[in-house]
């Protein structure tokens, strides 16, 4: 059961007690704000594309009530627009050169990834020319508008609500930003107007009062269990009762640990390669007795990481208790007009078919108008629907053990009865076997006997499983009663850690090479093919080989590359020999097999 | 140099490498004719061929001697020389002049040198895992 209630003074106190401290990057342009101030600067539009869009509510007239009442036609998109006029080139240059600008400095992201990822990145950049994207100068214009709003309203605000579900008290913190400027300010994947980020604190609703148990944040590429950290997890930094969270630069995605995070691009069909790659690994390591190459599928996946980095360094403004500025909480629930009544987008709709540059809808709704899981089922979203609140865990487990014990007793009884029936049936079948005229009946009874025998074996197997489960559950119960909740990270299938510092430090030459290498690669390929110096395939091989050598030399891995190349050539040589001498190889293999079988049989013969 | 106690495979490999290296050196010195190498119709100058073969021969001889001393650079040099030999053999095969026995010996050599028993004998503990990370920054990593 879910029940939304307007925060009582107690709930507000809970929200304040556990409100997080958000530590931003230096150079961040947008911070959490109240929605009302944003709405005052927006107009409301509807349309099916750039050409037919029309203003439904002009700027200055947008109120939560008018927003809730706004509707679009069939097939049309309904959306807010924060920036009516992006900055022109000259204005943008002037804005970028302003004296008070905090410049975000970082090692080149492309130096941290390989050739394939750089090619994917080049493809991504090219795709921006074809996709619907936020126009250039929008982030700058949004920043100017945001600063104007802040001049009128200096609050750093979060919206929040408190839910009570299944023995949990859920503190739902929602942070609204005027813009996600990850691409234009932090070299990330996308820009879009309006940005919602969410953080949940799950309190164990004990009779003695709520006790913090879990923290969950929305993060790129992660779902369910991987979204949350246990309150006693050492990687969850806290200042008293306040979790310390590091929003990504421009993207505002939340990270528990400070650092730079490489985002992974899911590669379609990679899961199908896991089996064959495991076979290759087994053959290489166990049959050829070569060093273990490790999980090849994971390595392949790692090498395909696209070079977008989310910077969660936490080296800029800190908002929250003990930080540079305090929060202003704004309670929301289903009774708030802009929350419940408006299903459109909260910023510009670019009609980007990949959706990355489209603004999000509100805190309650997805872009398609359906209710977000974070709104109606935060426990399920964080993978906690299956987790008993700690204060109930002992009782839940005791009930389960009692049920298992009862099931075991009933099964024991059933096994005893079935055992007697089985013995009687066996004697009956034996009796029928002696009568030739009853052969058909004997066959039927024999078959039934075998089925009954299988069923009895299944019962005994189940009985053992129940016994083992009950024993393990009792041990777990003892641990829980002793306050031992086990490894705080045991629920995590994928741990997301920042890039190690030593992988971020490369010299200037490597940085420059990383930035220009893909362009050089393409130009060299085109030139060699166009000038007819080499054939297409030889050109591609030569250019890639030259690229690999330069790359390895810059990273001081030339010897490693040459050794790997030797193994690759040896593998190719093996294939060449196997294909060239296929008949001879087959003949030799068959002769060896025949000799082995002969020796084995002769040994058996001599042993008689 | 003490030979006794070395694995049989190491001794055989060192002898083969030494013989191959000395034979190649003899070719460079003009004691026997070096094969004509072409790059898809483009003749490689004889001096360049001689230089490449000389470097390969030195790597083989030095690698063989260092391998017998169970020195890690013997392993590295022979692996690199084997790689060079494989490249040459595969190139010849591509041009339609297969050298099957030489290719087979080089393939077996590469896999033998890379077998974990041999790596355990010749490389430092940090270098034995997977493909040997010789770069200093990788060695420092746990």
XYZ file of C-alpha atoms in Angstrom:
750
model
C 0.000 0.000 0.000
C 1.241 3.426 -0.853
C -0.031 6.529 0.733
C 1.011 10.084 -0.036
C 0.579 12.544 2.773
C 1.512 16.205 2.949
C 4.590 16.402 5.152
C 3.608 16.840 8.771
C 5.994 18.805 10.995
C 7.471 15.426 11.932
C 7.975 14.461 8.301
C 9.532 17.815 7.534
C 11.859 17.269 10.469
C 12.772 13.853 9.034
C 13.496 15.411 5.652
C 15.727 18.016 7.299
C 17.450 15.416 9.486
C 18.592 13.311 6.538
C 18.803 15.861 3.714
C 21.931 15.214 1.666
C 24.900 17.440 1.071
C 25.416 17.826 -2.688
C 29.018 18.603 -3.605
C 29.227 20.037 -7.108
C 32.096 20.379 -9.566
C 33.925 23.627 -9.967
C 32.470 25.272 -13.090
C 28.884 24.057 -12.502
C 26.369 26.547 -13.914
C 23.033 25.271 -12.621
C 21.947 24.370 -9.095
C 18.672 23.000 -7.677
C 15.914 25.586 -7.733
C 12.208 26.010 -7.080
C 10.001 25.093 -10.031
C 7.803 28.193 -9.730
C 10.682 30.576 -10.524
C 11.503 28.507 -13.611
C 7.886 28.436 -14.802
C 7.735 32.233 -14.682
C 10.461 32.372 -17.340
C 8.920 29.756 -19.649
C 6.308 29.667 -22.360
C 4.217 26.589 -23.152
C 4.282 25.145 -26.667
C 2.692 22.321 -28.610
C 3.445 20.766 -31.968
C 4.621 17.725 -33.873
C 7.944 19.262 -34.929
C 9.981 22.445 -35.236
C 7.872 23.753 -38.108
C 4.341 23.535 -36.731
C 4.915 24.286 -33.070
C 2.856 27.075 -31.541
C 2.830 28.951 -28.259
C -0.110 27.966 -26.039
C 0.794 30.119 -23.031
C 3.220 33.014 -23.496
C 6.118 33.736 -21.181
C 5.082 35.588 -18.044
C 1.628 33.991 -17.943
C 2.619 30.450 -17.033
C 1.328 29.541 -13.586
C 1.103 26.040 -12.072
C -2.658 26.114 -12.628
C -2.445 27.215 -16.275
C 0.268 24.642 -16.832
C -1.911 21.891 -15.387
C -4.740 22.949 -17.686
C -2.590 23.040 -20.861
C -3.326 20.336 -23.424
C -1.898 19.490 -26.835
C -3.648 18.051 -29.867
C -3.528 14.383 -30.871
C 0.023 13.369 -31.797
C 1.421 16.677 -30.603
C 4.100 17.164 -28.007
C 3.365 19.509 -25.104
C 6.356 21.240 -23.602
C 7.813 24.206 -21.789
C 10.531 26.357 -23.294
C 12.966 28.095 -20.974
C 15.229 29.704 -23.584
C 13.186 31.549 -26.183
C 16.264 32.944 -27.947
C 19.649 31.201 -27.730
C 22.723 33.419 -27.770
C 24.170 34.304 -31.169
C 27.799 33.569 -32.032
C 29.163 36.942 -30.915
C 27.157 36.982 -27.690
C 28.191 33.406 -26.996
C 31.882 34.223 -27.521
C 31.551 37.218 -25.211
C 29.823 35.053 -22.597
C 32.537 32.417 -22.826
C 35.263 35.020 -22.385
C 33.663 36.695 -19.344
C 36.125 37.486 -16.595
C 34.296 35.715 -13.754
C 33.959 32.427 -15.624
C 35.170 29.376 -13.680
C 36.857 27.219 -16.295
C 36.484 23.470 -15.845
C 39.820 21.778 -16.507
C 40.269 18.083 -17.090
C 42.589 15.697 -18.945
C 41.249 14.887 -22.407
C 38.572 12.236 -22.091
C 39.620 10.526 -25.339
C 43.062 9.708 -23.929
C 41.339 7.285 -21.544
C 39.734 5.110 -24.193
C 40.825 3.051 -27.180
C 40.449 3.360 -30.935
C 36.986 1.819 -31.194
C 35.584 4.113 -28.527
C 37.107 7.106 -30.339
C 35.470 6.000 -33.596
C 32.130 5.601 -31.802
C 32.636 9.049 -30.344
C 33.307 10.449 -33.829
C 30.105 8.762 -35.043
C 28.212 10.245 -32.125
C 29.496 13.723 -32.931
C 28.469 13.253 -36.552
C 25.012 12.071 -35.464
C 24.425 15.406 -33.714
C 24.304 17.014 -37.165
C 21.350 14.825 -38.127
C 19.491 14.502 -34.828
C 17.306 17.084 -33.188
C 19.555 18.809 -30.690
C 19.433 21.713 -28.310
C 20.627 24.721 -30.374
C 24.112 26.115 -29.702
C 24.038 29.028 -27.296
C 21.080 27.589 -25.376
C 23.095 26.593 -22.307
C 24.685 30.052 -22.184
C 21.308 31.778 -22.512
C 19.857 29.417 -19.890
C 22.723 30.233 -17.563
C 22.070 33.982 -17.946
C 18.349 33.456 -17.252
C 19.114 31.206 -14.296
C 21.422 33.852 -12.800
C 18.629 36.414 -13.207
C 16.236 34.107 -11.336
C 18.820 33.596 -8.603
C 19.171 37.354 -8.233
C 15.478 37.416 -7.283
C 15.344 34.166 -5.323
C 18.593 33.137 -3.688
C 17.314 29.822 -2.336
C 18.820 26.477 -3.188
C 15.715 24.351 -3.077
C 14.756 20.715 -3.208
C 11.260 19.357 -3.612
C 10.413 16.464 -1.354
C 7.765 14.118 -0.090
C 7.503 11.402 2.521
C 5.891 8.017 1.884
C 5.201 5.095 4.146
C 5.309 1.707 2.439
C 5.600 -1.848 3.771
C 7.367 -0.964 7.016
C 9.585 1.669 5.418
C 9.550 5.439 5.644
C 10.691 6.736 2.265
C 12.216 10.210 2.072
C 12.018 11.264 -1.565
C 14.250 14.242 -2.426
C 13.795 15.734 -5.893
C 16.245 18.264 -7.341
C 15.196 20.456 -10.243
C 17.737 22.178 -12.497
C 16.953 24.678 -15.247
C 19.238 22.848 -17.635
C 21.406 19.792 -18.168
C 24.504 21.252 -19.877
C 26.664 18.106 -19.743
C 27.551 18.263 -23.466
C 28.207 21.978 -23.878
C 30.002 22.628 -20.584
C 31.503 19.260 -19.585
C 32.080 17.524 -22.989
C 29.360 14.997 -22.195
C 26.750 13.158 -24.211
C 23.787 15.507 -24.174
C 22.189 18.844 -23.327
C 18.553 19.411 -22.507
C 16.444 22.035 -20.851
C 15.128 21.100 -17.390
C 16.652 18.301 -15.376
C 15.258 16.252 -12.515
C 17.453 14.222 -10.230
C 16.216 12.117 -7.368
C 17.556 10.738 -4.140
C 15.814 8.423 -1.702
C 16.546 7.627 1.889
C 14.809 4.522 3.177
C 14.210 4.525 6.913
C 13.327 1.416 8.869
C 10.012 2.367 10.486
C 10.689 0.835 13.917
C 8.353 1.285 16.909
C 11.103 3.365 18.510
C 11.262 5.726 15.520
C 12.662 5.682 11.986
C 16.224 4.400 11.573
C 18.204 5.019 8.368
C 18.874 1.854 6.358
C 19.487 2.611 2.658
C 20.260 5.503 0.293
C 19.432 5.312 -3.418
C 20.241 7.697 -6.255
C 19.329 7.722 -9.921
C 22.492 6.993 -11.930
C 23.409 6.433 -15.580
C 23.173 2.785 -16.742
C 22.135 1.294 -13.383
C 18.879 -0.140 -12.088
C 17.410 -1.925 -9.086
C 19.812 -3.158 -6.418
C 22.770 -1.345 -7.990
C 21.148 2.021 -7.270
C 21.290 1.808 -3.496
C 23.947 1.765 -0.764
C 23.469 0.477 2.758
C 23.738 3.112 5.459
C 26.844 1.399 6.938
C 28.577 1.002 3.541
C 32.055 2.514 3.879
C 31.823 4.012 0.376
C 28.752 6.016 1.428
C 30.305 9.172 2.846
C 28.214 10.966 5.458
C 28.408 14.047 7.600
C 26.426 12.935 10.647
C 23.032 11.933 9.292
C 23.592 13.637 5.940
C 24.830 11.561 2.975
C 27.503 13.281 0.897
C 26.622 12.997 -2.791
C 28.602 14.177 -5.816
C 26.446 15.307 -8.755
C 27.992 14.859 -12.217
C 29.115 18.081 -13.897
C 26.237 19.356 -16.011
C 24.463 15.970 -16.012
C 23.731 16.192 -12.281
C 23.577 12.368 -12.068
C 24.390 11.387 -8.492
C 27.574 9.557 -7.488
C 28.447 8.224 -4.078
C 32.220 8.458 -4.497
C 34.167 11.515 -5.643
C 35.900 11.122 -8.992
C 35.473 10.831 -12.748
C 33.157 8.138 -14.102
C 33.455 6.567 -17.539
C 30.042 5.797 -18.986
C 29.527 2.477 -20.767
C 27.738 2.065 -24.075
C 25.680 -1.139 -24.108
C 26.747 -3.174 -27.153
C 23.829 -5.023 -28.755
C 24.372 -8.781 -29.097
C 27.396 -8.879 -26.820
C 25.654 -11.275 -24.429
C 25.516 -13.855 -27.247
C 29.304 -13.787 -27.438
C 29.763 -14.716 -23.782
C 29.520 -18.478 -24.382
C 31.915 -18.639 -27.369
C 34.372 -16.287 -25.649
C 34.321 -18.493 -22.536
C 35.126 -21.486 -24.798
C 38.000 -19.560 -26.400
C 39.302 -18.691 -22.930
C 39.094 -22.320 -21.815
C 40.868 -23.580 -24.967
C 43.578 -20.930 -24.698
C 44.243 -21.434 -20.995
C 43.634 -25.140 -20.387
C 44.327 -26.758 -23.760
C 47.146 -24.554 -25.055
C 48.401 -23.929 -21.478
C 48.676 -20.209 -22.141
C 48.200 -17.551 -19.425
C 44.585 -16.960 -18.379
C 43.266 -14.012 -20.426
C 40.463 -13.397 -17.905
C 36.824 -12.673 -18.710
C 37.049 -11.899 -22.437
C 33.446 -10.689 -22.693
C 34.023 -8.214 -19.865
C 37.242 -7.061 -21.518
C 35.485 -6.608 -24.842
C 32.729 -4.664 -23.140
C 35.334 -2.531 -21.383
C 37.135 -1.754 -24.627
C 33.879 -0.550 -26.175
C 33.277 2.085 -23.516
C 32.384 5.321 -25.190
C 34.542 8.155 -23.990
C 31.977 10.164 -22.097
C 33.002 11.053 -18.630
C 30.719 12.200 -15.878
C 32.707 14.347 -13.488
C 31.644 13.838 -9.876
C 34.630 15.521 -8.279
C 32.780 17.439 -5.597
C 35.381 20.219 -5.701
C 32.941 23.127 -6.113
C 29.956 24.488 -4.222
C 28.588 22.211 -1.456
C 24.894 22.630 -0.650
C 23.441 21.196 2.528
C 24.139 21.093 6.249
C 27.724 22.089 6.950
C 28.255 23.088 3.303
C 28.595 26.466 1.600
C 24.833 27.009 1.447
C 21.697 25.595 3.078
C 18.679 23.902 1.513
C 15.133 25.162 1.362
C 12.741 22.185 1.315
C 9.564 22.483 -0.764
C 7.020 19.732 0.023
C 5.148 18.337 -2.960
C 2.592 15.604 -3.459
C -0.227 14.642 -5.820
C -2.163 17.702 -4.722
C 0.282 20.122 -6.360
C -1.085 21.298 -9.694
C 2.161 21.235 -11.742
C 3.074 17.831 -10.303
C -0.181 16.030 -10.965
C -1.882 17.937 -13.737
C 0.913 18.517 -16.266
C 2.140 15.537 -18.313
C 4.163 17.468 -20.854
C 7.925 18.049 -20.988
C 9.500 20.548 -18.625
C 11.790 22.015 -21.280
C 12.380 22.274 -25.008
C 11.295 19.322 -27.139
C 14.000 18.923 -29.808
C 12.194 15.911 -31.274
C 15.495 14.029 -30.991
C 14.688 10.438 -32.010
C 17.302 9.149 -29.538
C 15.632 11.232 -26.812
C 18.951 12.275 -25.276
C 18.390 15.941 -26.126
C 14.680 16.046 -25.252
C 13.702 17.606 -21.958
C 12.247 15.266 -19.323
C 8.651 15.344 -18.115
C 7.840 16.201 -14.493
C 8.764 14.339 -11.311
C 5.641 12.207 -11.511
C 5.514 11.319 -15.199
C 7.615 9.781 -17.940
C 7.841 11.468 -21.339
C 5.028 9.224 -22.598
C 2.714 10.396 -19.824
C 2.844 7.219 -17.730
C 3.575 7.497 -14.011
C 7.241 7.076 -13.130
C 8.134 4.076 -11.000
C 10.090 6.391 -8.700
C 6.800 8.107 -7.917
C 4.466 5.163 -7.377
C 6.901 2.419 -6.375
C 10.218 3.735 -5.032
C 10.828 0.484 -3.141
C 10.550 -1.554 -6.330
C 12.683 0.970 -8.232
C 15.521 0.576 -5.730
C 15.152 -3.212 -5.541
C 13.815 -3.015 -1.978
C 10.381 -4.510 -2.605
C 11.885 -7.896 -1.738
C 13.818 -6.670 1.299
C 12.240 -6.866 4.753
C 12.690 -3.739 6.878
C 15.400 -4.593 9.427
C 13.073 -4.384 12.438
C 10.805 -6.969 10.843
C 13.483 -9.243 9.429
C 13.737 -11.568 12.472
C 9.987 -12.054 12.685
C 9.702 -12.610 8.916
C 12.473 -15.191 9.001
C 11.048 -16.916 12.080
C 7.697 -17.215 10.314
C 9.446 -18.620 7.277
C 11.367 -21.184 9.343
C 8.137 -22.241 11.082
C 6.502 -22.692 7.675
C 9.474 -24.752 6.465
C 9.343 -26.916 9.585
C 5.623 -27.516 9.092
C 6.211 -28.363 5.450
C 8.963 -30.797 6.466
C 6.679 -32.595 8.945
C 3.932 -32.927 6.337
C 6.440 -34.167 3.778
C 7.863 -36.744 6.235
C 4.362 -38.090 6.709
C 3.795 -38.217 2.971
C 7.128 -39.983 2.383
C 6.290 -42.643 4.988
C 2.861 -43.333 3.497
C 4.181 -43.366 -0.055
C 6.990 -45.699 0.967
C 4.499 -48.279 2.220
C 2.393 -47.918 -0.920
C 5.486 -48.278 -3.066
C 6.543 -51.521 -1.364
C 3.034 -52.971 -1.770
C 2.945 -51.946 -5.428
C 6.307 -53.621 -6.051
C 5.051 -56.938 -4.597
C 1.930 -56.642 -6.697
C 4.011 -56.126 -9.861
C 6.129 -59.160 -9.010
C 2.991 -61.239 -8.623
C 1.679 -60.097 -11.996
C 5.005 -60.924 -13.666
C 4.432 -64.625 -13.072
C 1.150 -64.689 -15.023
C 1.691 -64.756 -18.809
C -1.974 -63.955 -19.464
C -1.640 -60.736 -17.428
C 1.334 -59.347 -19.336
C -0.466 -56.167 -20.443
C -1.659 -55.399 -16.920
C 1.847 -56.090 -15.618
C 3.347 -53.613 -18.067
C 0.884 -50.889 -17.003
C 1.475 -51.502 -13.292
C 5.227 -51.593 -13.810
C 5.127 -48.230 -15.494
C 2.979 -46.790 -12.708
C 5.403 -48.239 -10.158
C 8.344 -46.523 -11.823
C 6.462 -43.203 -11.856
C 5.671 -43.622 -8.164
C 9.309 -44.451 -7.485
C 10.414 -41.216 -9.255
C 7.833 -39.234 -7.293
C 9.128 -40.673 -4.023
C 12.707 -39.779 -4.975
C 11.555 -36.206 -5.770
C 9.849 -36.021 -2.335
C 13.031 -37.114 -0.587
C 15.053 -34.581 -2.584
C 12.631 -31.821 -1.649
C 12.792 -32.905 2.001
C 16.558 -32.497 2.001
C 16.236 -29.064 0.377
C 13.716 -27.965 2.994
C 15.969 -29.208 5.772
C 18.999 -27.409 4.355
C 17.025 -24.211 3.794
C 15.686 -24.291 7.361
C 19.180 -24.896 8.762
C 20.697 -22.024 6.749
C 17.778 -19.783 7.704
C 18.317 -20.522 11.413
C 21.971 -19.581 11.066
C 20.991 -16.379 9.271
C 18.463 -15.655 12.026
C 21.184 -16.027 14.656
C 23.379 -13.606 12.728
C 20.552 -11.084 12.373
C 19.751 -11.299 16.077
C 23.443 -10.716 16.808
C 23.257 -7.581 14.632
C 25.391 -9.049 11.843
C 23.824 -7.971 8.542
C 26.674 -9.262 6.409
C 28.579 -7.510 3.654
C 26.968 -4.108 2.968
C 27.839 -4.465 -0.721
C 26.614 -8.032 -1.220
C 23.512 -6.839 -3.097
C 25.527 -5.034 -5.781
C 25.854 -6.831 -9.123
C 27.779 -3.977 -10.733
C 29.916 -1.689 -8.662
C 30.445 1.732 -10.136
C 33.730 3.274 -9.116
C 35.534 6.357 -10.410
C 38.378 5.942 -12.887
C 41.604 5.275 -10.937
C 43.724 8.408 -10.705
C 46.734 6.827 -12.455
C 44.576 6.212 -15.542
C 43.767 9.914 -15.746
C 47.323 11.164 -15.913
C 48.757 11.308 -19.392
C 51.253 13.692 -20.896
C 50.378 16.517 -23.247
C 51.555 14.514 -26.274
C 49.126 11.684 -25.488
C 46.325 14.212 -25.004
C 47.046 15.866 -28.356
C 47.396 12.511 -30.112
C 44.106 11.297 -28.613
C 42.339 14.393 -29.837
C 43.657 14.310 -33.419
C 44.186 10.575 -33.999
C 40.766 9.636 -35.371
C 40.780 12.535 -37.828
C 44.326 11.651 -38.927
C 43.314 8.003 -39.301
C 40.388 8.911 -41.554
C 42.410 11.426 -43.608
C 45.285 8.942 -44.101
C 42.860 6.217 -45.184
C 41.124 8.508 -47.682
C 44.438 9.833 -49.042
C 46.000 6.392 -49.540
C 42.890 5.038 -51.252
C 42.280 8.176 -53.347
C 45.905 8.367 -54.523
C 45.831 4.648 -55.362
C 49.047 3.922 -53.451
C 47.655 0.763 -51.867
C 44.523 -1.327 -52.259
C 41.587 -0.649 -49.912
C 42.166 -3.611 -47.581
C 45.931 -3.149 -47.410
C 45.365 0.564 -46.715
C 43.012 -0.177 -43.830
C 45.433 -2.707 -42.307
C 48.449 -0.417 -42.735
C 46.669 2.618 -41.291
C 45.318 0.709 -38.280
C 48.730 -0.883 -37.668
C 50.431 2.517 -37.856
C 47.817 3.929 -35.486
C 48.349 1.061 -33.012
C 52.121 1.525 -33.092
C 51.961 5.270 -32.485
C 49.372 4.801 -29.733
C 51.456 2.089 -28.034
C 54.616 4.158 -28.327
C 52.932 7.162 -26.689
C 51.735 4.987 -23.831
C 55.079 3.150 -23.517
C 53.476 -0.181 -24.353
C 55.301 -0.876 -27.603
C 56.935 -4.089 -26.357
C 53.593 -5.303 -25.042
C 51.999 -4.590 -28.418
C 54.758 -6.504 -30.248
C 54.365 -9.502 -27.937
C 50.618 -9.546 -28.461
C 51.176 -9.220 -32.192
C 53.472 -12.258 -32.097
C 50.727 -14.334 -30.472
C 48.223 -13.089 -33.027
C 50.566 -14.056 -35.878
C 51.082 -17.473 -34.259
C 47.318 -17.983 -34.151
C 47.048 -16.972 -37.820
C 49.948 -19.307 -38.658
C 48.129 -22.165 -36.919
C 45.038 -21.539 -39.021
C 47.113 -21.330 -42.215
C 48.837 -24.642 -41.443
C 45.578 -26.328 -40.434
C 43.862 -25.232 -43.661
C 46.860 -26.053 -45.885
C 47.346 -29.500 -44.381
C 43.729 -30.276 -43.424
C 43.844 -33.789 -44.926
C 47.164 -34.660 -43.336
C 46.047 -33.224 -39.983
C 42.879 -35.331 -40.153
C 44.827 -38.471 -41.086
C 47.324 -37.975 -38.258
C 44.509 -37.268 -35.769
C 42.647 -40.434 -36.810
C 45.835 -42.543 -36.633
C 46.586 -41.185 -33.145
C 43.003 -41.896 -32.077
C 43.199 -45.440 -33.472
C 46.471 -46.087 -31.617
C 45.034 -44.767 -28.327
C 41.921 -46.973 -28.655
C 44.062 -49.980 -29.591
C 46.409 -49.500 -26.628
C 43.470 -49.055 -24.258
C 41.730 -52.212 -25.496
C 44.948 -54.245 -25.402
C 45.540 -53.093 -21.807
C 42.009 -54.257 -20.887
C 42.643 -57.595 -22.648
C 45.862 -58.165 -20.752
C 44.174 -57.380 -17.446
C 41.616 -60.226 -17.795
C 77.151 -20.755 -18.756
C 75.556 -23.730 -16.998
C 73.264 -25.757 -19.295
C 72.411 -28.634 -16.986
C 69.088 -28.355 -15.204
C 67.461 -26.287 -17.931
C 64.159 -27.641 -19.262
C 64.683 -29.709 -22.411
C 62.396 -27.449 -24.427
C 64.446 -24.369 -23.508
C 67.670 -26.075 -24.615
C 66.166 -27.227 -27.930
C 64.713 -23.777 -28.546
C 68.010 -22.045 -27.773
C 69.910 -24.396 -30.092
C 67.397 -23.834 -32.900
C 67.506 -20.053 -32.402
C 71.284 -20.057 -32.318
C 71.462 -22.121 -35.500
C 68.878 -19.936 -37.234
C 70.634 -16.756 -36.141
C 74.062 -17.949 -37.264
C 72.670 -19.117 -40.608
C 71.032 -15.733 -41.143
C 74.270 -13.961 -40.203
C 76.104 -16.085 -42.741
C 73.567 -14.976 -45.358
C 74.105 -11.318 -44.449
C 77.857 -11.863 -44.736
C 77.329 -13.213 -48.260
C 78.245 -16.830 -47.471
C 74.940 -17.958 -48.999
C 72.294 -16.174 -51.021
C 69.491 -14.273 -49.315
C 66.100 -14.878 -50.825
C 64.674 -12.063 -52.949
C 61.976 -10.260 -51.061
C 59.282 -8.306 -52.881
C 56.428 -6.200 -51.672
C 53.661 -6.887 -54.154
C 55.782 -6.040 -57.158
C 57.886 -3.440 -55.384
C 61.440 -4.660 -54.902
C 62.844 -4.130 -51.447
C 66.424 -2.861 -51.775
C 68.981 -5.562 -50.950
C 70.594 -3.390 -48.271
C 67.272 -3.001 -46.461
C 66.714 -6.769 -46.594
C 70.241 -7.316 -45.284
C 69.675 -4.828 -42.439
C 66.372 -6.447 -41.401
C 67.798 -9.947 -41.539
C 70.892 -8.831 -39.591
C 68.728 -7.325 -36.818
C 66.649 -10.486 -36.720
C 69.778 -12.663 -36.580
C 71.281 -10.645 -33.724
C 67.988 -10.900 -31.807
C 67.980 -14.674 -32.325
C 71.570 -15.216 -31.213
C 71.356 -12.838 -28.231
C 67.937 -14.248 -27.304
C 69.252 -17.820 -27.444
C 72.221 -17.058 -25.188
C 70.132 -15.071 -22.705
C 67.452 -17.779 -22.725
C 70.035 -20.370 -21.728
C 70.951 -18.073 -18.815
C 67.222 -18.015 -17.939
C 67.244 -14.230 -18.328
C 63.900 -12.531 -18.955
C 65.317 -10.501 -21.865
C 66.088 -13.810 -23.572
C 62.361 -14.517 -23.471
C 61.463 -11.041 -24.753
C 64.049 -11.070 -27.575
C 63.078 -14.542 -28.762
C 59.378 -13.670 -28.675
C 60.042 -10.557 -30.760
C 62.319 -12.464 -33.159
C 59.652 -15.160 -33.447
C 57.095 -12.465 -34.237
C 59.358 -11.108 -36.974
C 59.879 -14.607 -38.344
C 56.127 -15.278 -38.327
C 55.497 -12.040 -40.176
C 58.031 -13.027 -42.833
C 56.689 -16.576 -43.169
C 53.087 -15.446 -43.424
C 54.097 -12.835 -45.979
C 55.802 -15.558 -48.051
C 52.705 -17.727 -47.754
C 50.581 -14.788 -48.961
C 52.895 -14.384 -51.975
C 52.481 -18.066 -52.764
C 55.834 -19.334 -51.410
C 54.742 -21.293 -48.338
C 57.479 -22.325 -45.869
C 55.399 -24.759 -43.877
C 58.107 -26.296 -41.704
C 59.559 -22.926 -40.762
C 56.073 -21.579 -40.064
C 55.232 -24.624 -37.909
C 58.450 -24.249 -35.892
C 57.750 -20.542 -35.314
C 54.139 -21.222 -34.253
C 55.227 -23.890 -31.772
C 57.997 -21.583 -30.498
C 55.579 -18.702 -29.873
C 53.104 -20.879 -27.972
C 55.864 -22.664 -26.072
C 57.463 -19.390 -24.942
C 54.061 -18.084 -23.896
C 53.103 -21.243 -21.928
C 52.684 -20.421 -18.254
C 55.365 -22.918 -17.148
C 57.961 -21.080 -19.260
C 56.738 -17.647 -18.190
C 56.892 -18.758 -14.548
C 60.521 -19.746 -15.111
C 61.645 -16.595 -16.901
C 59.462 -13.680 -15.905
C 58.961 -11.727 -12.706
C 55.846 -12.627 -10.687
C 54.109 -9.363 -11.676
C 54.681 -10.108 -15.363
C 53.359 -13.664 -15.453
C 49.651 -12.933 -15.554
C 47.933 -12.757 -18.942
C 50.037 -11.126 -21.654
C 53.128 -9.749 -19.989
C 52.736 -6.084 -19.016
C 56.227 -4.715 -19.448
C 55.210 -1.084 -19.215
C 56.460 0.385 -15.905
C 53.131 2.005 -15.009
C 51.357 -1.356 -15.298
C 53.909 -3.142 -13.168
C 53.261 -0.701 -10.362
C 49.568 -1.518 -10.334
C 48.328 -4.146 -7.836
